[in-house]
Coordinates of N, CA, C and O in Angstrom, one line a residue:
M48 N 32.4 -46.8 62.0 CA 31.8 -47.0 60.6 C 31.7 -45.8 59.8 O 31.6 -44.7 60.3
L49 N 31.8 -45.9 58.7 CA 31.8 -44.6 57.6 C 30.7 -45.0 56.6 O 30.7 -45.9 55.9
D50 N 30.1 -44.0 56.4 CA 29.0 -44.1 55.3 C 29.2 -43.2 54.5 O 29.3 -42.0 54.7
I51 N 29.5 -43.7 53.2 CA 29.8 -42.7 51.9 C 28.4 -42.7 51.0 O 28.2 -44.0 50.5
R52 N 27.7 -41.7 50.4 CA 26.9 -41.8 49.4 C 27.1 -40.5 48.5 O 27.6 -39.8 48.7
A53 N 26.5 -40.9 47.1 CA 26.6 -40.0 46.2 C 25.4 -40.0 45.5 O 24.6 -40.8 45.1
K54 N 25.3 -38.6 45.2 CA 23.9 -38.5 44.5 C 24.0 -37.4 43.5 O 24.7 -36.4 43.5
L55 N 23.2 -37.5 42.3 CA 23.4 -36.4 41.2 C 22.1 -35.5 41.1 O 20.8 -36.0 41.3
G56 N 22.4 -34.4 41.4 CA 21.3 -33.2 41.7 C 21.3 -32.6 40.3 O 21.8 -33.1 38.9
Y57 N 20.6 -31.9 40.2 CA 20.0 -31.0 39.1 C 21.4 -30.4 38.3 O 21.7 -30.6 37.1
A58 N 22.1 -29.8 39.1 CA 23.4 -28.8 38.5 C 24.6 -29.2 39.3 O 25.7 -28.9 38.9
S59 N 24.5 -30.5 40.2 CA 25.8 -30.9 40.6 C 25.6 -32.3 41.2 O 24.6 -33.0 41.3
I60 N 27.0 -32.8 41.6 CA 27.2 -34.1 42.2 C 27.3 -33.9 43.6 O 28.4 -33.0 44.0
I61 N 26.7 -34.5 44.4 CA 26.7 -34.5 45.9 C 27.5 -35.9 46.4 O 26.9 -36.8 46.4
V62 N 28.4 -35.7 47.4 CA 29.3 -36.6 48.0 C 29.1 -36.5 49.4 O 29.6 -35.2 49.7
C63 N 28.3 -37.3 50.3 CA 28.3 -37.1 51.6 C 28.9 -38.1 52.3 O 28.8 -39.3 52.1
I64 N 30.0 -38.0 53.4 CA 30.7 -39.1 54.0 C 30.3 -38.6 55.4 O 30.6 -37.3 55.7
E65 N 29.8 -39.7 56.2 CA 29.4 -39.5 57.6 C 30.1 -40.7 58.4 O 30.3 -41.6 58.0
D66 N 30.7 -40.2 59.5 CA 31.3 -41.0 60.2 C 30.5 -41.2 61.5 O 29.4 -40.6 61.8
N67 N 30.9 -42.2 62.5 CA 30.1 -42.2 63.8 C 31.1 -41.9 65.1 O 30.9 -42.6 66.0
A68 N 31.9 -41.1 65.1 CA 33.0 -40.8 66.0 C 32.5 -39.5 67.1 O 33.1 -39.2 67.7
G69 N 31.3 -39.2 66.9 CA 30.7 -38.7 67.9 C 30.7 -36.8 67.5 O 29.9 -36.3 68.1
G70 N 31.0 -36.5 66.4 CA 31.2 -35.0 65.8 C 32.2 -34.3 66.5 O 33.3 -34.5 66.9
I71 N 31.8 -32.9 66.2 CA 33.2 -31.9 66.6 C 32.3 -30.8 67.4 O 31.1 -30.8 67.2
D72 N 32.9 -30.2 68.6 CA 32.3 -29.4 69.0 C 31.8 -28.2 68.6 O 32.5 -27.7 67.6
E73 N 30.6 -27.4 68.8 CA 30.0 -26.7 68.2 C 31.1 -25.4 68.0 O 31.1 -24.6 67.0
A74 N 31.7 -25.0 69.1 CA 32.4 -23.9 69.1 C 33.5 -23.9 68.0 O 34.0 -23.2 67.6
I75 N 34.0 -25.2 67.6 CA 35.1 -25.2 66.5 C 34.6 -25.5 65.3 O 35.1 -25.0 64.3
L76 N 33.4 -26.1 65.2 CA 32.8 -26.4 63.9 C 32.8 -25.0 63.1 O 32.9 -25.1 61.8
S77 N 32.5 -23.8 63.6 CA 32.0 -22.7 62.9 C 33.6 -22.1 62.4 O 33.4 -21.2 61.7
Q78 N 34.6 -22.7 63.1 CA 36.0 -22.2 62.7 C 36.7 -23.1 61.8 O 37.9 -22.9 61.8
I79 N 36.3 -24.3 61.7 CA 37.0 -25.6 61.2 C 37.8 -25.4 60.0 O 38.9 -26.0 59.9
F80 N 37.6 -24.5 59.0 CA 38.2 -24.5 57.8 C 38.9 -23.1 57.8 O 39.6 -23.0 56.8
V81 N 39.5 -22.6 58.9 CA 40.3 -21.7 59.2 C 41.6 -22.2 59.3 O 41.7 -23.3 59.9
N82 N 42.6 -21.6 58.7 CA 43.9 -22.0 58.8 C 44.4 -22.2 60.3 O 44.3 -21.1 60.9
F83 N 45.2 -23.2 60.6 CA 45.7 -23.6 62.1 C 44.8 -23.5 63.2 O 45.2 -23.5 64.2
V84 N 43.5 -23.8 62.8 CA 42.5 -24.6 63.5 C 42.5 -25.8 63.8 O 42.2 -26.5 62.7
S85 N 42.7 -26.7 65.0 CA 42.8 -27.7 64.9 C 41.8 -28.7 66.2 O 41.4 -27.8 67.1
T86 N 41.3 -29.7 65.9 CA 40.8 -30.3 66.9 C 41.4 -31.2 67.8 O 41.0 -31.6 68.8
K87 N 42.7 -31.4 67.3 CA 43.8 -32.2 68.2 C 44.4 -31.3 69.1 O 44.6 -30.3 69.1
A88 N 45.1 -32.2 70.1 CA 45.8 -31.2 71.1 C 47.2 -30.6 70.3 O 47.5 -31.0 69.4
H89 N 47.3 -29.7 71.3 CA 48.6 -28.9 70.5 C 50.0 -29.6 70.2 O 50.1 -30.6 71.1
K90 N 50.2 -29.4 69.3 CA 51.6 -30.2 68.6 C 51.3 -31.6 68.0 O 52.1 -32.2 67.5
Q91 N 49.7 -31.9 68.1 CA 49.5 -33.4 67.5 C 48.8 -32.9 66.3 O 48.5 -33.9 65.1
G92 N 48.4 -32.0 65.7 CA 47.9 -31.4 64.4 C 48.1 -30.2 64.2 O 48.3 -29.2 64.9
S93 N 48.4 -29.9 62.9 CA 48.7 -28.4 62.4 C 47.4 -27.7 62.2 O 47.5 -26.5 62.0
G94 N 46.2 -28.2 61.9 CA 45.1 -27.3 61.5 C 45.2 -27.1 60.0 O 44.4 -25.8 59.9
M95 N 45.8 -27.6 59.2 CA 45.7 -27.2 58.0 C 45.1 -28.2 57.2 O 44.7 -27.8 55.7
G96 N 44.9 -29.4 57.6 CA 44.1 -30.3 56.5 C 43.0 -29.9 55.9 O 42.9 -29.9 54.5
L97 N 41.9 -29.6 56.7 CA 40.7 -29.1 56.1 C 40.5 -27.8 55.6 O 40.1 -27.5 54.4
Y98 N 41.5 -27.1 56.0 CA 41.9 -25.7 55.3 C 42.2 -25.7 53.8 O 41.6 -25.4 52.7
F99 N 43.3 -26.7 53.7 CA 43.7 -26.9 52.3 C 42.7 -28.0 51.3 O 42.4 -27.6 50.3
A100 N 42.1 -28.7 52.2 CA 40.9 -29.6 51.2 C 39.6 -28.7 50.8 O 39.4 -28.9 49.7
R101 N 39.3 -27.8 51.4 CA 38.7 -26.7 51.3 C 38.8 -25.8 50.0 O 38.5 -25.7 49.0
M102 N 40.1 -25.5 50.1 CA 40.8 -24.4 49.1 C 40.9 -25.2 47.9 O 40.6 -24.9 46.8
I103 N 41.4 -26.4 47.9 CA 41.7 -27.3 46.6 C 40.4 -27.8 46.0 O 40.2 -27.5 44.8
A104 N 39.3 -28.1 46.9 CA 37.9 -28.3 46.3 C 37.4 -27.0 45.4 O 36.9 -27.0 44.5
K105 N 37.7 -26.0 46.0 CA 37.1 -24.4 45.3 C 37.7 -24.4 44.1 O 37.2 -23.9 43.1
E106 N 39.3 -24.3 44.1 CA 40.2 -24.0 43.3 C 40.2 -25.0 42.2 O 40.0 -24.6 40.8
K107 N 40.2 -26.2 42.3 CA 40.4 -27.2 41.1 C 39.0 -27.9 40.7 O 39.0 -27.9 39.4
L108 N 38.0 -27.6 41.7 CA 36.9 -28.6 41.2 C 35.7 -27.4 41.0 O 34.4 -27.9 40.9
K109 N 35.7 -26.5 41.5 CA 34.7 -25.3 41.6 C 33.6 -25.8 42.6 O 32.7 -25.6 42.2
A110 N 33.9 -26.6 43.7 CA 33.0 -27.3 44.5 C 32.9 -26.3 45.9 O 33.7 -25.6 46.1
Q111 N 31.7 -27.1 46.5 CA 31.8 -26.5 47.9 C 32.1 -27.7 48.7 O 31.5 -28.8 48.7
L112 N 32.6 -27.2 50.0 CA 32.9 -28.5 50.8 C 32.6 -27.9 52.2 O 32.7 -26.9 52.5
S113 N 31.7 -28.5 52.8 CA 31.0 -28.3 54.0 C 30.9 -29.4 55.2 O 31.2 -30.4 54.8
L114 N 30.9 -29.0 56.3 CA 30.7 -30.0 57.5 C 29.4 -29.6 58.1 O 29.0 -28.5 58.5
K115 N 28.7 -30.6 58.7 CA 27.5 -30.7 59.4 C 27.5 -31.9 60.4 O 28.3 -32.6 60.2
E116 N 26.5 -31.6 61.3 CA 26.0 -32.7 62.5 C 25.7 -33.8 61.9 O 24.7 -33.3 61.1
G117 N 26.0 -34.9 62.0 CA 25.2 -36.0 61.0 C 24.6 -36.5 62.2 O 24.4 -36.2 63.3
K118 N 24.1 -37.8 61.9 CA 23.1 -38.6 63.1 C 24.2 -39.0 64.3 O 23.7 -39.0 65.4
N119 N 25.2 -39.6 64.3 CA 26.2 -40.1 64.9 C 27.4 -39.6 64.9 O 28.4 -39.8 65.9
G120 N 27.9 -38.7 64.1 CA 29.1 -37.9 64.1 C 28.9 -36.7 63.1 O 27.9 -36.1 62.7
L121 N 30.2 -36.6 62.4 CA 30.4 -35.5 61.4 C 29.8 -35.9 60.2 O 30.0 -36.9 59.9
K122 N 29.4 -35.0 59.2 CA 29.0 -35.3 58.0 C 29.7 -34.0 57.1 O 29.5 -32.9 57.2
I123 N 30.4 -34.8 56.1 CA 31.3 -34.0 55.3 C 30.7 -34.2 53.8 O 30.0 -35.0 53.2
V124 N 30.1 -32.9 53.4 CA 29.3 -32.4 52.2 C 30.2 -31.8 50.9 O 30.8 -30.8 51.2
L125 N 30.4 -32.6 49.8 CA 31.2 -32.1 48.7 C 30.4 -31.9 47.8 O 29.7 -33.1 47.4
E126 N 30.0 -30.8 47.4 CA 29.1 -30.5 46.0 C 30.0 -29.9 44.8 O 30.3 -28.8 44.8
I127 N 29.9 -30.7 43.9 CA 30.6 -30.5 42.5 C 29.7 -30.3 41.5 O 28.9 -30.8 41.2
P128 N 30.0 -28.8 40.8 CA 29.0 -28.6 39.7 C 29.4 -29.6 38.8 O 30.2 -30.0 38.6
K129 N 28.2 -29.7 37.9 CA 28.1 -30.5 36.9 C 29.0 -29.8 35.7 O 28.6 -28.7 35.6
P130 N 29.8 -30.7 34.6 CA 30.3 -29.7 33.7 C 29.1 -29.3 32.8 O 28.2 -30.1 32.7
S131 N 29.5 -28.2 32.2 CA 28.6 -27.6 31.2 C 28.7 -28.2 29.7 O 29.6 -28.8 29.5

């Protein structure tokens, strides 16, 4: 199951996406946005997807992309500043 929510904050638009797949190991979570870090087995993932997602969010949208532990899985939070 995937839960997608959006809310309008004072200075930003916040989009939260949460899954129920069990989350990510705490040891990896702190490094998940580092290039070439992957949760998949060797040769099944490049470890570049979340690195590039955060880079694009920051450079193109001036947004913050973060990951947190949700109730039943991983929670992705995208905070996009409102245009002035």
